[in-house]
PDB file of C-alpha atoms in Angstrom:
ATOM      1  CA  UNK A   1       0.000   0.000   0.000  1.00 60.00           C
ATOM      2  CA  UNK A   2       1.596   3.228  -1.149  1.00 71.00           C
ATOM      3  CA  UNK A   3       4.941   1.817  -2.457  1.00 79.00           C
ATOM      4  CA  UNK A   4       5.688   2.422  -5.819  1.00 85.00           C
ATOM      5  CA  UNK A   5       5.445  -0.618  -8.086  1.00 83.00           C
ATOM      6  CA  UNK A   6       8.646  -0.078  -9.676  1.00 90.00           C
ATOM      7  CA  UNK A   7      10.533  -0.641  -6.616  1.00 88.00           C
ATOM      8  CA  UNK A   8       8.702  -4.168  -6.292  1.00 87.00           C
ATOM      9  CA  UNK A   9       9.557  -4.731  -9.942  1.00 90.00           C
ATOM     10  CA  UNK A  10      13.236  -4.175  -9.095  1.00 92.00           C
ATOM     11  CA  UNK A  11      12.959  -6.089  -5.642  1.00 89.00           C
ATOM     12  CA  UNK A  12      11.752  -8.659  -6.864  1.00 90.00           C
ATOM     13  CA  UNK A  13      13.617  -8.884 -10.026  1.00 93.00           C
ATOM     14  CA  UNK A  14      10.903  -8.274 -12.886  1.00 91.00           C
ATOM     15  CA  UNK A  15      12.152  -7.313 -16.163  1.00 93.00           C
ATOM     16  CA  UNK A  16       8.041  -6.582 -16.824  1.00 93.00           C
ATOM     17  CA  UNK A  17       5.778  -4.357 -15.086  1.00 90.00           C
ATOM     18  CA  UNK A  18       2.842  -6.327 -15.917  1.00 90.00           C
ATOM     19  CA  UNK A  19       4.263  -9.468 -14.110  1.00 89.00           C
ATOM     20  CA  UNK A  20       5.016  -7.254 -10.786  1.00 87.00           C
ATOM     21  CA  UNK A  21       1.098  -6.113 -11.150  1.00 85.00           C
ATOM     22  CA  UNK A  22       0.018  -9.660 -11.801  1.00 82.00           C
ATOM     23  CA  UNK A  23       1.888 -10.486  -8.212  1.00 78.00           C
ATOM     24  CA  UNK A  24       0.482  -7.547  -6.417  1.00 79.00           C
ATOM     25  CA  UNK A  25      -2.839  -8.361  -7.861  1.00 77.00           C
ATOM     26  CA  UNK A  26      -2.909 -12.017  -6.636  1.00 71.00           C
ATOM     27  CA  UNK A  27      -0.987 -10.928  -3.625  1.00 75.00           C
ATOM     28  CA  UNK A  28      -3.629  -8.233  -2.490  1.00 74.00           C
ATOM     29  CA  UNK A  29      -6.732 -10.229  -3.516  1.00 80.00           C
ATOM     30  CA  UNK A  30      -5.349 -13.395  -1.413  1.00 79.00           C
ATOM     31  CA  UNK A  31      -4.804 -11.244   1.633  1.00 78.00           C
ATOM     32  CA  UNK A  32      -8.232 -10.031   1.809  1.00 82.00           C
ATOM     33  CA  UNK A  33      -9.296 -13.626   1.255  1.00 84.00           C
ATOM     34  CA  UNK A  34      -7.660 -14.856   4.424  1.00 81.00           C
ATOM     35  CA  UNK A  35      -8.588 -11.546   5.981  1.00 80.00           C
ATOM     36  CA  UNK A  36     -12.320 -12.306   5.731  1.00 83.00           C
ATOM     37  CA  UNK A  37     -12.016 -15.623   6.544  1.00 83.00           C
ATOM     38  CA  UNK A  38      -9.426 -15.899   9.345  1.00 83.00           C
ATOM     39  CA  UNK A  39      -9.801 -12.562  11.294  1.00 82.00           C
ATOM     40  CA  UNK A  40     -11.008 -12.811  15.043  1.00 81.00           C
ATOM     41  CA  UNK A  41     -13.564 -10.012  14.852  1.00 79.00           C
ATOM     42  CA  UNK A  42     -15.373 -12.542  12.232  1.00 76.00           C
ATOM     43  CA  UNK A  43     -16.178 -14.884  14.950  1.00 76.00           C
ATOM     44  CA  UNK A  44     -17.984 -12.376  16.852  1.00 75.00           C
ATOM     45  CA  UNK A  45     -21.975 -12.475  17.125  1.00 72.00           C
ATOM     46  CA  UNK A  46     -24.318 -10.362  18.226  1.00 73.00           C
ATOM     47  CA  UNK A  47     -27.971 -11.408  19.678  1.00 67.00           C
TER      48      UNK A  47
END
C-alpha cells in the first residue's frame, strides 16, 4: 500500500511491469481472502 510498483519490480527482479502487477494483484486479492475468513472479529456475534 503506497509503495511504488517499480521498486517491487526491481525487488523482486521483474524485467516486466505487468508481471510485478500480476503479483500484487494475486498478492492483495489473497490477503483479503484470508482476511475475511481468518480474522477474530469474524467470529464475533451479536444477539
Amino acid at each position: 500500500e503506497g509503495v511504488d510498483i517499480r521498486y517491487i519490480q526491481r525487488l523482486l527482479g521483474h524485467s516486466s511491469i505487468l508481471t510485478t502487477q500480476i503479483y500484487t494483484h494475486v498478492a492483495g486479492k489473497k490477503q483479503r481472502d484470508i482476511l475475511l475468513e481468518k480474522h477474530p472479529r469474524n467470529k464475533i456475534h451479536f444477539a
